[in-house]
Short mmCIF file of C-alpha atoms in Angstrom, two decimals:
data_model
loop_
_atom_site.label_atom_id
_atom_site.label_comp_id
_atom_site.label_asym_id
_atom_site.label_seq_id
_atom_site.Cartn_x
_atom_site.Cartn_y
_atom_site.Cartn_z
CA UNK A 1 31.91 109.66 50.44
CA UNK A 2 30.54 108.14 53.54
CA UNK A 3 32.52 105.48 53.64
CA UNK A 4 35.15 108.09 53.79
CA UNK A 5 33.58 110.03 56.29
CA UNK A 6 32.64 107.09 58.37
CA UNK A 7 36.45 105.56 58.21
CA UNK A 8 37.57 109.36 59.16
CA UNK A 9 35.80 108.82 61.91
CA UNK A 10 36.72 105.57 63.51
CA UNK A 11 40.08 106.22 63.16
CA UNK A 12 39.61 110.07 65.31
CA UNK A 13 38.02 107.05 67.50
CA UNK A 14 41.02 104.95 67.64
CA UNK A 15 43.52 107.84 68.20
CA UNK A 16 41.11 108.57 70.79
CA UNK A 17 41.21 105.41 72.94
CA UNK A 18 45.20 105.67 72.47
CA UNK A 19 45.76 108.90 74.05
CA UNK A 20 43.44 108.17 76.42
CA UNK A 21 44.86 104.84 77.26
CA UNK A 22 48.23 106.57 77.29
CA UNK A 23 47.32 109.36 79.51
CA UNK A 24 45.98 106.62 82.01
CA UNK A 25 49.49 104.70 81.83
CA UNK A 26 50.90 107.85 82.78
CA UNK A 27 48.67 108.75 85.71
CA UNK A 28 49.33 105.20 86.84
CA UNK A 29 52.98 105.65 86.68
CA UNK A 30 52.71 108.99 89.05
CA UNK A 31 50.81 107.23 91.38
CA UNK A 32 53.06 104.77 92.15
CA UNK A 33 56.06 107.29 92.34
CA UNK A 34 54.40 109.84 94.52
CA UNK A 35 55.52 107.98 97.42
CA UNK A 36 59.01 108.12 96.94
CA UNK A 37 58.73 111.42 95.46
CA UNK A 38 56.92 112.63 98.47
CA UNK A 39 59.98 110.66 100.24
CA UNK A 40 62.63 112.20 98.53
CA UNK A 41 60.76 115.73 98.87
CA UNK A 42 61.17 115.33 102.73
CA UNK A 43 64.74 113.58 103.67
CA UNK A 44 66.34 115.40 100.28
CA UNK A 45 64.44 118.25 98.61
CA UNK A 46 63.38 119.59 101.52
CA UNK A 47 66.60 119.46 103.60
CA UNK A 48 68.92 120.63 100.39
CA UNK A 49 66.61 124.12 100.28
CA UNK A 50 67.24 124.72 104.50
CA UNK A 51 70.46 124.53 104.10
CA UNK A 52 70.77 127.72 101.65
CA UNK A 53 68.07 129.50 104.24
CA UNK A 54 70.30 128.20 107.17
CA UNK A 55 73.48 129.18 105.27
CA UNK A 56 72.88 133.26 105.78
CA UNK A 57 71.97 132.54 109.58
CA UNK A 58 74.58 132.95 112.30
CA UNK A 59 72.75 130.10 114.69
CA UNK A 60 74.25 127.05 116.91
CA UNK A 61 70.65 125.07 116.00
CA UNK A 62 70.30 124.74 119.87
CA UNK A 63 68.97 128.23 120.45
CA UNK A 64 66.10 131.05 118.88
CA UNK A 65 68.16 133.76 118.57
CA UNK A 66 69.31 133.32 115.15
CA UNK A 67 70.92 136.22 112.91
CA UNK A 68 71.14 136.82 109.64
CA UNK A 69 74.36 137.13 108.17
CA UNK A 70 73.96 137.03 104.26
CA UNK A 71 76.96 135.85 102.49
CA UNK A 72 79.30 136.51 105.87
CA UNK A 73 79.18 132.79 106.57
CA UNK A 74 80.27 131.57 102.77
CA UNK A 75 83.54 134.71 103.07
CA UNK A 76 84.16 132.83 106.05
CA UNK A 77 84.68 129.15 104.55
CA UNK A 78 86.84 130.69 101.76
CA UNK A 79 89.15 132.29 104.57
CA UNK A 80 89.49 129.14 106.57
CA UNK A 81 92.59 127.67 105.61
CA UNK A 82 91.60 124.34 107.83
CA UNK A 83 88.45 124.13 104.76
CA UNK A 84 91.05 124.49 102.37
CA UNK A 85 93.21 121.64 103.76
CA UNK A 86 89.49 119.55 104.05
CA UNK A 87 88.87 120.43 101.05
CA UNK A 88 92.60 119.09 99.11
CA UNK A 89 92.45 116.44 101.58
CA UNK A 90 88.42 115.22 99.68
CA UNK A 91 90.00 115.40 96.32
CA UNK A 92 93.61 113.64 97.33
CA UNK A 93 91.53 110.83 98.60
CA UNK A 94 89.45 111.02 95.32
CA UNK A 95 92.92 110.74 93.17
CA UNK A 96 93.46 108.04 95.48
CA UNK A 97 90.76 105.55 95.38
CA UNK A 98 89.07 106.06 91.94
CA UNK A 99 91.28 104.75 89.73
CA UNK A 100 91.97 101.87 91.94
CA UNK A 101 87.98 101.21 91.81
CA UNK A 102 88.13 101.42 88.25
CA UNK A 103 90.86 99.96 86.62
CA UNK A 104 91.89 97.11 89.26
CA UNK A 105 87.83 96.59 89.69
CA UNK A 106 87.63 96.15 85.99
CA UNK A 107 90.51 93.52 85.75
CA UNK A 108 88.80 91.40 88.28
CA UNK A 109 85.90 91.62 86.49
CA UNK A 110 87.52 91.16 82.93
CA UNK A 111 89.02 87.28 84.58
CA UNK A 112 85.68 86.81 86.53
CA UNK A 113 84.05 87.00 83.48
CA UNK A 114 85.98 84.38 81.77
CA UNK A 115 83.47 81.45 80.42
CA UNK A 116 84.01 78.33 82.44
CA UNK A 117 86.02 80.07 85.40
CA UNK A 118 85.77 77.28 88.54
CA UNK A 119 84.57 79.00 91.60
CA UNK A 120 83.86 82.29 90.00
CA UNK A 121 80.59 83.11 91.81
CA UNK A 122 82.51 82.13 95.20
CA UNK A 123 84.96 84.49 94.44
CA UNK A 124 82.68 87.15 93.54
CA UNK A 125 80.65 86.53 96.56
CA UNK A 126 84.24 87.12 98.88
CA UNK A 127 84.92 90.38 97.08
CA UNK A 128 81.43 91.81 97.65
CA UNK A 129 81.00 91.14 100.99
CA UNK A 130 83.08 93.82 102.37
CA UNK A 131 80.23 96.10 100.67
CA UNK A 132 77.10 94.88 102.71
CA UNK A 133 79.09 95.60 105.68
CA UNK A 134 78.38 98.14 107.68
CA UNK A 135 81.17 101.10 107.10
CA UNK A 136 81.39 102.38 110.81
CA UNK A 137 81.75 98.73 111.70
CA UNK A 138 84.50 98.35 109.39
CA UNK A 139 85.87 101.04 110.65
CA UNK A 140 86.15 100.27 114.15
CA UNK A 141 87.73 96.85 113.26
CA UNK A 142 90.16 98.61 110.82
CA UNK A 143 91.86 100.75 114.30
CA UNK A 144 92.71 97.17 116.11
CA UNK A 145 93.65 95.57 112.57
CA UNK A 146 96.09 98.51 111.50
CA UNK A 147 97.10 99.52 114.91
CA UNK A 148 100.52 99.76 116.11
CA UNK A 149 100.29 96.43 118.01
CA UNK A 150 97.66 95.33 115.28
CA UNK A 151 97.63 92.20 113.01
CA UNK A 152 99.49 94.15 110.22
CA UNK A 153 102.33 95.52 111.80
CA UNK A 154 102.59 91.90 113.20
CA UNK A 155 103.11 90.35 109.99
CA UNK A 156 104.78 92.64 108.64
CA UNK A 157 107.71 91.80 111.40
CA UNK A 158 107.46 88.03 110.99
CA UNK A 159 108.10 88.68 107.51
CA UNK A 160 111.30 90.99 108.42
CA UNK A 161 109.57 93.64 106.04
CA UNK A 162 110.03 95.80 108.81
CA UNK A 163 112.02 96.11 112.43
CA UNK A 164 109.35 98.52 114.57
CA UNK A 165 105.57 98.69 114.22
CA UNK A 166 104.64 101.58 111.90
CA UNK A 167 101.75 103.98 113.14
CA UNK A 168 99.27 103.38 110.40
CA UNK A 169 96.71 105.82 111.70
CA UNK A 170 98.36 107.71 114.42
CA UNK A 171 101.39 109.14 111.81
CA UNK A 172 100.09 111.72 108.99
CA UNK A 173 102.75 110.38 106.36
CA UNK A 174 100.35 107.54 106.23
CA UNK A 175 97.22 107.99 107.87
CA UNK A 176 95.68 108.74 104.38
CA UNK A 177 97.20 106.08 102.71
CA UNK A 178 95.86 103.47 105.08
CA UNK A 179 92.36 104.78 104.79
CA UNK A 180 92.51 105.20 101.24
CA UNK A 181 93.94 101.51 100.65
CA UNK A 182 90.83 100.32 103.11
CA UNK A 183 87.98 102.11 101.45
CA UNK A 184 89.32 100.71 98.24
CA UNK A 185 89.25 97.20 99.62
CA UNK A 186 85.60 97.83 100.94
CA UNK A 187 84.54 99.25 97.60
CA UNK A 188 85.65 97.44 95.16
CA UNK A 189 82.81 94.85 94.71
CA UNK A 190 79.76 97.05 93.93
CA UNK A 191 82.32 98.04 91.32
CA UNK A 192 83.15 94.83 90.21
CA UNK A 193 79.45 94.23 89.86
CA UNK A 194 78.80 97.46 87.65
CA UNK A 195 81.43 96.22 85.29
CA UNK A 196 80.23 92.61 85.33
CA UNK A 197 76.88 93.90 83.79
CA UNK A 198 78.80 95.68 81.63
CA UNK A 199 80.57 93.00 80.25
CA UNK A 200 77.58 90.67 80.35
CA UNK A 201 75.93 93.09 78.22
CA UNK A 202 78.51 92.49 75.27
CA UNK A 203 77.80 90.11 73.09
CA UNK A 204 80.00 86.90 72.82
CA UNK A 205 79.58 86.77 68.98
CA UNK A 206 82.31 90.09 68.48
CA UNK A 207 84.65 88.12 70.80
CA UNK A 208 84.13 84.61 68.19
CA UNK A 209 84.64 86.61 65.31
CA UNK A 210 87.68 88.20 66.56
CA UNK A 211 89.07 85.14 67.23
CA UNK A 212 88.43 83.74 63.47
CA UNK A 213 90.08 87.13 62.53
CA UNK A 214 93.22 86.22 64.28
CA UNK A 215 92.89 88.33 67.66
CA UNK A 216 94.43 87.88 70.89
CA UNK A 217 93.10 88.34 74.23
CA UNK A 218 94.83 92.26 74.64
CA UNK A 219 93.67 92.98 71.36
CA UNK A 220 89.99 91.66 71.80
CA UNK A 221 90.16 94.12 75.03
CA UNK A 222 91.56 97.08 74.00
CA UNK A 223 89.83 97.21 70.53
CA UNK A 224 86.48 95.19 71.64
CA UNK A 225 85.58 95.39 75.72
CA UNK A 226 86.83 99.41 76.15
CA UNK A 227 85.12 101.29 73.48
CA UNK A 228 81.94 99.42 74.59
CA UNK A 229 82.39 99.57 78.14
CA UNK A 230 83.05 103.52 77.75
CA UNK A 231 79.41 104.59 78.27
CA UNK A 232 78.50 102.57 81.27
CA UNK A 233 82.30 103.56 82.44
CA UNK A 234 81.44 107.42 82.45
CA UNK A 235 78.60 106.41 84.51
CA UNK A 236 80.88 104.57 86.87
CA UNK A 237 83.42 106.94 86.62
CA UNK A 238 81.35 109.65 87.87
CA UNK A 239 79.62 107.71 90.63
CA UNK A 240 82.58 106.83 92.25
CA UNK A 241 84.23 110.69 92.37
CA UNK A 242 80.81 111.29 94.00
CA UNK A 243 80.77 109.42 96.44
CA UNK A 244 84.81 109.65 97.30
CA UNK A 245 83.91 113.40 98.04
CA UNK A 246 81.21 112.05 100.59
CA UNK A 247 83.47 109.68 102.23
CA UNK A 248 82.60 110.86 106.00
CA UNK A 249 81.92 107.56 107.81
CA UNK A 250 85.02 105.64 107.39
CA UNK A 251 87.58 108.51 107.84
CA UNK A 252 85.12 109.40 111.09
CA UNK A 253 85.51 105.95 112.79
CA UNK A 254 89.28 105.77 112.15
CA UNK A 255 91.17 109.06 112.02
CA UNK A 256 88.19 111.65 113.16
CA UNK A 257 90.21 113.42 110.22
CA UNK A 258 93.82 113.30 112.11
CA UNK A 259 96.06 112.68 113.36
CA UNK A 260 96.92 116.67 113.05
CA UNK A 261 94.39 117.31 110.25
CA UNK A 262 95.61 114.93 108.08
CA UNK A 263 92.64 113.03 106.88
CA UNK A 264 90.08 115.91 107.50
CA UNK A 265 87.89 116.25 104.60
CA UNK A 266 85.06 118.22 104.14
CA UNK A 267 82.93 115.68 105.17
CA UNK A 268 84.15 115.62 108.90
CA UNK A 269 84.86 119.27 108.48
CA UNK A 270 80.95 119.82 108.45
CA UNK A 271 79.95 117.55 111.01
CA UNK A 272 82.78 118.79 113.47
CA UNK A 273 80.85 122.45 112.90
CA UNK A 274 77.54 121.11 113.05
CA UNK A 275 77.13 118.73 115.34
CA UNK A 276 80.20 118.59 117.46
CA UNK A 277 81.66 120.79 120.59
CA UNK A 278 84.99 120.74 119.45
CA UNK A 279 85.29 123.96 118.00
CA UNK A 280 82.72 125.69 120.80
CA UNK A 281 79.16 125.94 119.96
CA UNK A 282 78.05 124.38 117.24
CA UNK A 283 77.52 126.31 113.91
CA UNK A 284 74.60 125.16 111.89
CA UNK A 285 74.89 128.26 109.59
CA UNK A 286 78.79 127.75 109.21
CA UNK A 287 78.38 124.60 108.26
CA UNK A 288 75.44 125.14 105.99
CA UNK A 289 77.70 127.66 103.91
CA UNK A 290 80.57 125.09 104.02
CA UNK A 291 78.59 121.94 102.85
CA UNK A 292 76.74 124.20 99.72
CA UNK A 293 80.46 125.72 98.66
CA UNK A 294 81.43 121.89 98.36
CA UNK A 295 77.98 120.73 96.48
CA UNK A 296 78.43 123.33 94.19
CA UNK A 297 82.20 121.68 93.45
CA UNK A 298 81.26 118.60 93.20
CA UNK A 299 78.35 120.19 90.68
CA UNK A 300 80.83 121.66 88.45
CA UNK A 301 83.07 118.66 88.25
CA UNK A 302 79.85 116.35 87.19
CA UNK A 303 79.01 119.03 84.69
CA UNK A 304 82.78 119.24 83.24
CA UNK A 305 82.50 115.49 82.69
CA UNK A 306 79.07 115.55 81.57
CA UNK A 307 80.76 117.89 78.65
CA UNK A 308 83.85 116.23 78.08
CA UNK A 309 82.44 112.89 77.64
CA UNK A 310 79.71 114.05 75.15
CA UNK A 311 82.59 115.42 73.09
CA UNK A 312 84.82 112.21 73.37
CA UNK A 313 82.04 110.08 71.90
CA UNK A 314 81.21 112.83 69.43
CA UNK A 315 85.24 112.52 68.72
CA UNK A 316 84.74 108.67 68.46
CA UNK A 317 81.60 109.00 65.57
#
């Protein structure tokens, strides 16, 4: 009986010392995330709860005299048909540049990938660089490059492709179409890299035994690489429509959102409100409402695909 007793004991000890030890993993862990939690709490929490305060205030954010409004500044977005044209513009240069960083990202990566591939980390390196560049730089650069008297429109002639310099920026027909086809070249290594550690992640022996089985290379990819690739492709998926909805700095530096509206997107829609004297005093409350009607969007779509990808690997089981 008191050997019973006595073994009760020492193992209430040892569950004990676990917990304990536990609890002090866990208080460790907190401390070392309180900084960037106490970061993120001022240059994003914080910030993110103004903005719904500063969204029922009519106020410039030069002077005191602010007023409250209520909703008056959200009925106002939804009756601005220039918002409306931002906001088409965001999602036509989503349906633009996703699928490019996707698919065409994942083929590069798919021949990157290939075992014993000469020069395959120099090419990698070339197609990531545009990445660690600055954006507004880019930019800048892109308006000389793509300009009417630019390098493009200059080869384009030698190669009797066409007979007059085309407008690349300056003519709405293809203002978009330029930025879009830049931001995908500037983009499309940190994609390449997310599907590299995808791929990296799947092991070589399914690829060896499809080959004993008889498979070819589509076969290996379509039946072996893209069901296992789906879940970090969701992930990728969703990153990039984010972040297309952001674009702001490239558009900024290029078009300012012109020529005639034509690459305005919420993004530059805001900051001409906020920050800018174009359209008279600036309105910090306006474009308060305006940026929280988009978040909520873009909200909504993560949550729709949060759904229907649950359900397309529950349809996969």
């Amino acid at each position: 009986m008191k050997n019973n007793i006595s073994t009760l004991s020492e193992s209430r000890l040892t569950v004990n010392r676990k917990q304990k030890s536990k609890w002090k993993n866990e208080a460790w862990c907190w401390v070392f995330l309180f900084p960037t939690l106490a970061l993120f709490a001022m240059f994003q929490g914080w910030p993110i709860v103004a903005s719904w305060y500063y969204a029922t205030l009519d106020w410039s954010g030069l002077t005191s005299d602010a007023k409250y409004v209520g909703v008056q500044n959200f009925i106002k977005v939804a009756q601005d048909p220039y918002f409306w044209n931002a906001f088409k513009n965001s999602f036509k240069f989503m349906a633009g540049t996703v699928p490019f960083h996707l698919i065409l990202a994942l083929i590069i990566a798919v021949i990157l990938h290939r075992p014993g591939l000469k020069a395959a980390n120099l090419f990698r390196t070339f197609i990531f660089l545009p990445v660690i560049t600055t954006t507004s730089i880019v930019g800048i650069i892109m308006v000389f490059i793509w300009g009417s008297d630019g390098a493009v429109n200059g080869a384009l002639i030698n190669l009797g492709l066409i007979d007059q310099p085309i407008n690349w920026l300056g003519d709405a027909s293809w203002s978009m179409f330029t930025v879009i086809l830049i931001s995908v070249w500037k983009n499309l290594g940190i994609n390449l890299i997310y599907w590299l550690a995808g791929l990296q992640s799947i092991s070589q022996d399914l690829y060896e035994a499809a080959e004993v089985d008889g498979a070819t290379g589509i076969k290996k990819f379509t039946h072996i690489t893209v069901p296992l690739l789906i879940p970090i492709g969701t992930i990728i998926l969703l990153l990039n429509v984010v972040n297309s909805l952001k674009a702001f700095d490239l558009i900024k530096t290029m078009t300012n959102g012109g020529p005639f509206f034509a690459t305005d997107v919420v993004s530059t829609y805001i900051y001409r409100y906020a920050f800018t004297s174009e359209m008279g005093l600036p309105q910090l409350g306006y474009a308060s409402a305006a940026g929280l009607f988009f978040a909520v969007t873009i909200c909504l779509l993560a949550i729709i695909q949060s759904v229907v990808t649950k359900r397309i690997k529950g349809g996969s089981k």
